[in-house]
mmCIF file of C-alpha atoms in Angstrom:
data_model
loop_
_atom_site.group_PDB
_atom_site.id
_atom_site.type_symbol
_atom_site.label_atom_id
_atom_site.label_comp_id
_atom_site.label_asym_id
_atom_site.label_seq_id
_atom_site.Cartn_x
_atom_site.Cartn_y
_atom_site.Cartn_z
ATOM 1 C CA UNK A 1 -217.202 110.596 19.100
ATOM 2 C CA UNK A 2 -220.191 108.838 17.559
ATOM 3 C CA UNK A 3 -223.449 107.844 19.188
ATOM 4 C CA UNK A 4 -225.552 107.328 16.368
ATOM 5 C CA UNK A 5 -226.550 104.249 14.116
ATOM 6 C CA UNK A 6 -224.967 104.624 10.675
ATOM 7 C CA UNK A 7 -227.345 103.848 7.608
ATOM 8 C CA UNK A 8 -224.910 102.876 5.039
ATOM 9 C CA UNK A 9 -221.768 101.174 5.862
ATOM 10 C CA UNK A 10 -218.603 99.413 4.150
ATOM 11 C CA UNK A 11 -217.360 96.435 6.112
ATOM 12 C CA UNK A 12 -213.796 95.200 5.163
ATOM 13 C CA UNK A 13 -213.240 91.760 5.670
ATOM 14 C CA UNK A 14 -210.066 89.862 5.573
ATOM 15 C CA UNK A 15 -209.786 86.717 4.236
ATOM 16 C CA UNK A 16 -208.000 85.353 7.122
ATOM 17 C CA UNK A 17 -211.138 86.133 9.164
ATOM 18 C CA UNK A 18 -212.786 83.320 7.386
ATOM 19 C CA UNK A 19 -209.812 80.948 8.340
ATOM 20 C CA UNK A 20 -210.490 80.109 11.960
ATOM 21 C CA UNK A 21 -207.848 78.321 13.574
ATOM 22 C CA UNK A 22 -206.980 76.663 10.122
ATOM 23 C CA UNK A 23 -203.698 77.350 8.310
ATOM 24 C CA UNK A 24 -205.439 78.452 5.155
ATOM 25 C CA UNK A 25 -208.601 78.005 3.433
ATOM 26 C CA UNK A 26 -212.280 78.518 4.781
ATOM 27 C CA UNK A 27 -213.328 77.281 8.153
ATOM 28 C CA UNK A 28 -216.953 76.622 8.095
ATOM 29 C CA UNK A 29 -217.588 77.665 11.963
ATOM 30 C CA UNK A 30 -216.093 80.850 11.339
ATOM 31 C CA UNK A 31 -218.002 81.938 8.150
ATOM 32 C CA UNK A 32 -221.219 80.925 9.973
ATOM 33 C CA UNK A 33 -220.350 83.033 13.040
ATOM 34 C CA UNK A 34 -219.601 85.952 10.923
ATOM 35 C CA UNK A 35 -222.686 85.478 8.923
ATOM 36 C CA UNK A 36 -224.503 85.689 12.272
ATOM 37 C CA UNK A 37 -222.992 88.923 12.999
ATOM 38 C CA UNK A 38 -223.965 90.081 9.588
ATOM 39 C CA UNK A 39 -227.642 88.959 10.000
ATOM 40 C CA UNK A 40 -228.096 90.958 13.041
ATOM 41 C CA UNK A 41 -226.868 94.237 11.539
ATOM 42 C CA UNK A 42 -229.105 93.586 8.383
ATOM 43 C CA UNK A 43 -232.084 93.021 10.540
ATOM 44 C CA UNK A 44 -231.914 96.725 11.587
ATOM 45 C CA UNK A 45 -232.265 97.711 7.968
ATOM 46 C CA UNK A 46 -228.773 98.837 7.544
ATOM 47 C CA UNK A 47 -227.394 99.324 3.952
ATOM 48 C CA UNK A 48 -224.218 97.154 3.930
ATOM 49 C CA UNK A 49 -221.678 96.419 1.562
ATOM 50 C CA UNK A 50 -218.537 94.276 2.071
ATOM 51 C CA UNK A 51 -215.160 94.102 0.557
ATOM 52 C CA UNK A 52 -213.377 90.849 1.115
ATOM 53 C CA UNK A 53 -209.685 89.923 0.988
ATOM 54 C CA UNK A 54 -208.212 86.656 -0.224
ATOM 55 C CA UNK A 55 -205.208 85.988 1.778
ATOM 56 C CA UNK A 56 -206.774 82.570 3.424
ATOM 57 C CA UNK A 57 -206.904 81.142 0.022
ATOM 58 C CA UNK A 58 -203.750 82.535 -1.390
ATOM 59 C CA UNK A 59 -201.853 81.307 1.488
ATOM 60 C CA UNK A 60 -202.306 77.764 0.597
ATOM 61 C CA UNK A 61 -200.675 78.421 -2.873
ATOM 62 C CA UNK A 62 -198.010 81.256 -1.662
ATOM 63 C CA UNK A 63 -195.041 78.717 -1.411
ATOM 64 C CA UNK A 64 -195.440 78.131 -5.154
ATOM 65 C CA UNK A 65 -195.785 81.792 -5.619
ATOM 66 C CA UNK A 66 -191.897 82.459 -4.636
ATOM 67 C CA UNK A 67 -190.175 84.729 -7.036
ATOM 68 C CA UNK A 68 -193.291 85.254 -9.374
ATOM 69 C CA UNK A 69 -194.239 88.404 -11.088
ATOM 70 C CA UNK A 70 -195.788 90.714 -8.546
ATOM 71 C CA UNK A 71 -198.883 91.630 -11.281
ATOM 72 C CA UNK A 72 -199.559 87.673 -11.771
ATOM 73 C CA UNK A 73 -199.493 87.115 -8.159
ATOM 74 C CA UNK A 74 -201.923 90.090 -7.531
ATOM 75 C CA UNK A 75 -204.439 88.704 -10.168
ATOM 76 C CA UNK A 76 -204.366 85.233 -8.296
ATOM 77 C CA UNK A 77 -205.173 87.158 -5.110
ATOM 78 C CA UNK A 78 -208.141 88.709 -6.903
ATOM 79 C CA UNK A 79 -209.170 85.499 -8.047
ATOM 80 C CA UNK A 80 -209.080 84.165 -4.164
ATOM 81 C CA UNK A 81 -211.350 87.211 -3.166
ATOM 82 C CA UNK A 82 -214.020 85.818 -5.673
ATOM 83 C CA UNK A 83 -214.007 82.587 -4.082
ATOM 84 C CA UNK A 84 -214.404 84.059 -0.900
ATOM 85 C CA UNK A 85 -217.044 86.451 -1.791
ATOM 86 C CA UNK A 86 -219.030 83.339 -3.253
ATOM 87 C CA UNK A 87 -218.558 81.325 0.052
ATOM 88 C CA UNK A 88 -219.767 84.237 2.013
ATOM 89 C CA UNK A 89 -222.780 84.889 -0.446
ATOM 90 C CA UNK A 90 -223.817 81.091 -0.119
ATOM 91 C CA UNK A 91 -223.591 81.127 3.752
ATOM 92 C CA UNK A 92 -225.553 84.405 3.989
ATOM 93 C CA UNK A 93 -228.366 82.979 1.714
ATOM 94 C CA UNK A 94 -229.171 80.270 4.258
ATOM 95 C CA UNK A 95 -229.895 83.185 6.827
ATOM 96 C CA UNK A 96 -232.487 84.632 4.151
ATOM 97 C CA UNK A 97 -230.296 87.657 3.357
ATOM 98 C CA UNK A 98 -230.584 88.694 -0.463
ATOM 99 C CA UNK A 99 -226.950 89.234 -1.420
ATOM 100 C CA UNK A 100 -225.461 90.199 -4.826
ATOM 101 C CA UNK A 101 -221.764 89.648 -5.702
ATOM 102 C CA UNK A 102 -219.950 92.183 -7.850
ATOM 103 C CA UNK A 103 -216.401 91.814 -9.510
ATOM 104 C CA UNK A 104 -213.852 94.195 -10.612
ATOM 105 C CA UNK A 105 -212.643 91.502 -12.875
ATOM 106 C CA UNK A 106 -215.074 90.338 -15.714
ATOM 107 C CA UNK A 107 -216.182 86.895 -14.994
ATOM 108 C CA UNK A 108 -219.979 86.992 -15.861
ATOM 109 C CA UNK A 109 -220.527 83.197 -15.893
ATOM 110 C CA UNK A 110 -219.859 83.423 -11.928
ATOM 111 C CA UNK A 111 -220.372 86.921 -10.767
ATOM 112 C CA UNK A 112 -221.718 90.232 -12.063
ATOM 113 C CA UNK A 113 -219.344 92.858 -13.232
ATOM 114 C CA UNK A 114 -218.971 95.696 -10.904
ATOM 115 C CA UNK A 115 -221.368 98.541 -12.000
ATOM 116 C CA UNK A 116 -221.866 101.456 -9.648
ATOM 117 C CA UNK A 117 -225.437 102.368 -10.588
ATOM 118 C CA UNK A 118 -226.406 98.740 -10.279
ATOM 119 C CA UNK A 119 -224.571 98.346 -6.946
ATOM 120 C CA UNK A 120 -226.395 101.601 -5.655
ATOM 121 C CA UNK A 121 -229.761 100.282 -6.437
ATOM 122 C CA UNK A 122 -229.183 97.137 -4.834
ATOM 123 C CA UNK A 123 -228.140 98.884 -1.769
ATOM 124 C CA UNK A 124 -231.319 101.143 -2.080
ATOM 125 C CA UNK A 125 -233.532 97.873 -2.453
ATOM 126 C CA UNK A 126 -232.255 96.561 0.789
ATOM 127 C CA UNK A 127 -229.729 93.865 -0.648
ATOM 128 C CA UNK A 128 -226.082 93.166 0.824
ATOM 129 C CA UNK A 129 -223.451 93.635 -2.040
ATOM 130 C CA UNK A 130 -220.182 92.110 -1.882
ATOM 131 C CA UNK A 131 -217.390 93.651 -3.695
ATOM 132 C CA UNK A 132 -214.786 91.149 -5.024
ATOM 133 C CA UNK A 133 -211.514 91.035 -6.938
ATOM 134 C CA UNK A 134 -210.379 94.393 -5.283
ATOM 135 C CA UNK A 135 -210.143 97.276 -7.653
ATOM 136 C CA UNK A 136 -209.393 94.855 -10.671
ATOM 137 C CA UNK A 137 -205.831 96.292 -10.701
ATOM 138 C CA UNK A 138 -202.534 94.800 -9.543
ATOM 139 C CA UNK A 139 -200.490 96.676 -6.886
ATOM 140 C CA UNK A 140 -203.645 97.980 -5.103
ATOM 141 C CA UNK A 141 -204.767 96.152 -1.828
ATOM 142 C CA UNK A 142 -208.270 95.367 -0.842
ATOM 143 C CA UNK A 143 -208.019 97.899 1.715
ATOM 144 C CA UNK A 144 -207.682 100.515 -0.936
ATOM 145 C CA UNK A 145 -210.486 98.898 -2.766
ATOM 146 C CA UNK A 146 -212.671 99.378 0.367
ATOM 147 C CA UNK A 147 -211.846 103.055 0.600
ATOM 148 C CA UNK A 148 -212.631 103.200 -3.128
ATOM 149 C CA UNK A 149 -215.832 101.544 -3.095
ATOM 150 C CA UNK A 150 -217.095 103.265 0.117
ATOM 151 C CA UNK A 151 -216.439 106.555 -1.835
ATOM 152 C CA UNK A 152 -218.375 105.426 -4.581
ATOM 153 C CA UNK A 153 -221.354 104.087 -2.858
ATOM 154 C CA UNK A 154 -221.652 107.061 -0.249
ATOM 155 C CA UNK A 155 -220.705 104.982 2.738
ATOM 156 C CA UNK A 156 -220.663 106.930 5.867
ATOM 157 C CA UNK A 157 -217.802 104.774 7.397
ATOM 158 C CA UNK A 158 -215.534 102.240 6.609
ATOM 159 C CA UNK A 159 -215.359 99.267 9.129
ATOM 160 C CA UNK A 160 -212.337 97.392 9.262
ATOM 161 C CA UNK A 161 -212.757 93.998 10.874
ATOM 162 C CA UNK A 162 -209.469 92.554 12.429
ATOM 163 C CA UNK A 163 -208.333 90.131 15.107
ATOM 164 C CA UNK A 164 -207.800 92.986 17.651
ATOM 165 C CA UNK A 165 -210.359 95.026 19.149
ATOM 166 C CA UNK A 166 -208.954 98.305 18.210
ATOM 167 C CA UNK A 167 -205.597 100.422 17.662
ATOM 168 C CA UNK A 168 -203.507 100.475 20.554
ATOM 169 C CA UNK A 169 -200.508 102.495 21.865
ATOM 170 C CA UNK A 170 -198.477 99.253 21.801
ATOM 171 C CA UNK A 171 -199.045 95.597 20.636
ATOM 172 C CA UNK A 172 -201.737 94.328 23.090
ATOM 173 C CA UNK A 173 -200.882 90.733 22.308
ATOM 174 C CA UNK A 174 -197.188 91.262 23.614
ATOM 175 C CA UNK A 175 -198.250 94.069 26.314
ATOM 176 C CA UNK A 176 -200.905 93.342 28.805
ATOM 177 C CA UNK A 177 -200.718 97.166 29.773
ATOM 178 C CA UNK A 178 -201.325 98.328 26.178
ATOM 179 C CA UNK A 179 -203.998 101.040 25.963
ATOM 180 C CA UNK A 180 -206.743 101.156 23.242
ATOM 181 C CA UNK A 181 -207.216 104.341 21.560
ATOM 182 C CA UNK A 182 -211.049 105.232 21.409
ATOM 183 C CA UNK A 183 -210.159 107.545 18.418
ATOM 184 C CA UNK A 184 -207.353 108.773 16.693
ATOM 185 C CA UNK A 185 -207.051 111.341 13.627
ATOM 186 C CA UNK A 186 -205.754 110.084 10.006
ATOM 187 C CA UNK A 187 -202.691 111.970 10.124
ATOM 188 C CA UNK A 188 -201.573 110.518 13.312
ATOM 189 C CA UNK A 189 -202.173 107.100 11.966
ATOM 190 C CA UNK A 190 -200.244 107.877 8.868
ATOM 191 C CA UNK A 191 -197.311 109.327 10.690
ATOM 192 C CA UNK A 192 -197.038 106.607 13.230
ATOM 193 C CA UNK A 193 -197.624 104.160 10.462
ATOM 194 C CA UNK A 194 -200.322 102.334 12.026
ATOM 195 C CA UNK A 195 -200.359 98.923 9.933
ATOM 196 C CA UNK A 196 -203.995 98.124 10.329
ATOM 197 C CA UNK A 197 -204.789 99.522 6.777
ATOM 198 C CA UNK A 198 -202.273 100.594 4.222
ATOM 199 C CA UNK A 199 -201.479 104.121 3.831
ATOM 200 C CA UNK A 200 -203.280 104.661 0.436
ATOM 201 C CA UNK A 201 -206.183 103.465 1.970
ATOM 202 C CA UNK A 202 -206.057 105.889 4.816
ATOM 203 C CA UNK A 203 -205.127 108.818 2.641
ATOM 204 C CA UNK A 204 -208.108 107.908 0.193
ATOM 205 C CA UNK A 205 -210.581 107.910 3.490
ATOM 206 C CA UNK A 206 -209.212 111.115 4.778
ATOM 207 C CA UNK A 207 -209.342 113.008 1.533
ATOM 208 C CA UNK A 208 -212.886 111.722 0.894
ATOM 209 C CA UNK A 209 -213.852 112.312 4.775
ATOM 210 C CA UNK A 210 -214.748 108.901 5.438
ATOM 211 C CA UNK A 211 -214.069 107.849 8.800
ATOM 212 C CA UNK A 212 -212.759 104.256 9.498
ATOM 213 C CA UNK A 213 -213.824 102.099 12.648
ATOM 214 C CA UNK A 214 -211.494 99.351 13.673
ATOM 215 C CA UNK A 215 -212.772 96.389 15.591
ATOM 216 C CA UNK A 216 -212.519 92.663 16.398
ATOM 217 C CA UNK A 217 -214.574 90.493 14.044
ATOM 218 C CA UNK A 218 -213.921 87.678 16.710
ATOM 219 C CA UNK A 219 -215.894 89.330 19.349
ATOM 220 C CA UNK A 220 -219.457 88.709 19.766
ATOM 221 C CA UNK A 221 -221.852 91.273 19.018
ATOM 222 C CA UNK A 222 -218.972 93.991 18.156
ATOM 223 C CA UNK A 223 -220.149 94.571 14.736
ATOM 224 C CA UNK A 224 -223.673 95.500 15.874
ATOM 225 C CA UNK A 225 -222.179 97.593 18.511
ATOM 226 C CA UNK A 226 -219.811 99.498 16.351
ATOM 227 C CA UNK A 227 -222.630 100.239 13.783
ATOM 228 C CA UNK A 228 -225.129 101.462 16.455
ATOM 229 C CA UNK A 229 -222.485 103.909 17.836
ATOM 230 C CA UNK A 230 -221.226 102.155 21.067
ATOM 231 C CA UNK A 231 -217.795 102.639 22.463
ATOM 232 C CA UNK A 232 -216.268 99.699 20.400
ATOM 233 C CA UNK A 233 -212.964 99.631 18.592
ATOM 234 C CA UNK A 234 -211.055 102.676 17.419
ATOM 235 C CA UNK A 235 -212.380 105.276 15.106
ATOM 236 C CA UNK A 236 -209.904 107.000 12.683
ATOM 237 C CA UNK A 237 -211.184 110.273 11.815
ATOM 238 C CA UNK A 238 -210.202 113.809 10.042
#
């Protein structure tokens, strides 16, 4: 359903994608591998923004967060996304990519506050922008933040990086005969409760007519193939 190169893309990275085989934290080999994939895309002149999760950092403190107030835990998770954004920025810097980090929480000593016109200017100038701290509000996931920021910057697509190379009719880890969908509608994904993104993010992208492409961040050159319109992953569409 797509055979063209996207020009402006919002990439949603989970914090877990930075863990590698570690139980939590940031695995240097994983972040360098992801940086290499991003560098290939940026070399094409693609306008790229990233929303990153914080699950890998928060996982290390999760046992102590048992019984914690949900809003407090969510703010801790937002801080974890800022840590990941800084780590990714540092790795990208050594690849020669000009990166800006904007946070939905006001932490001006460390990162810029999120200001939409400034983010758009950075993207127009060819800089990569990393959006941290989710939406800045508790009870909303970074998936929802990705959908929101995609709408705000005029992204043509949200690319959701996962450990699986698309959406399947059954669990491909448990079923070797599972079939990957090349595309699926938003309504079907919501009705079938596809867990690759939360329902709020699906609904927002559907309402704003922004397709979502689901692919594996662990597959070499998959990000490049997705952005250049190759048959990679699963497209969720109107």
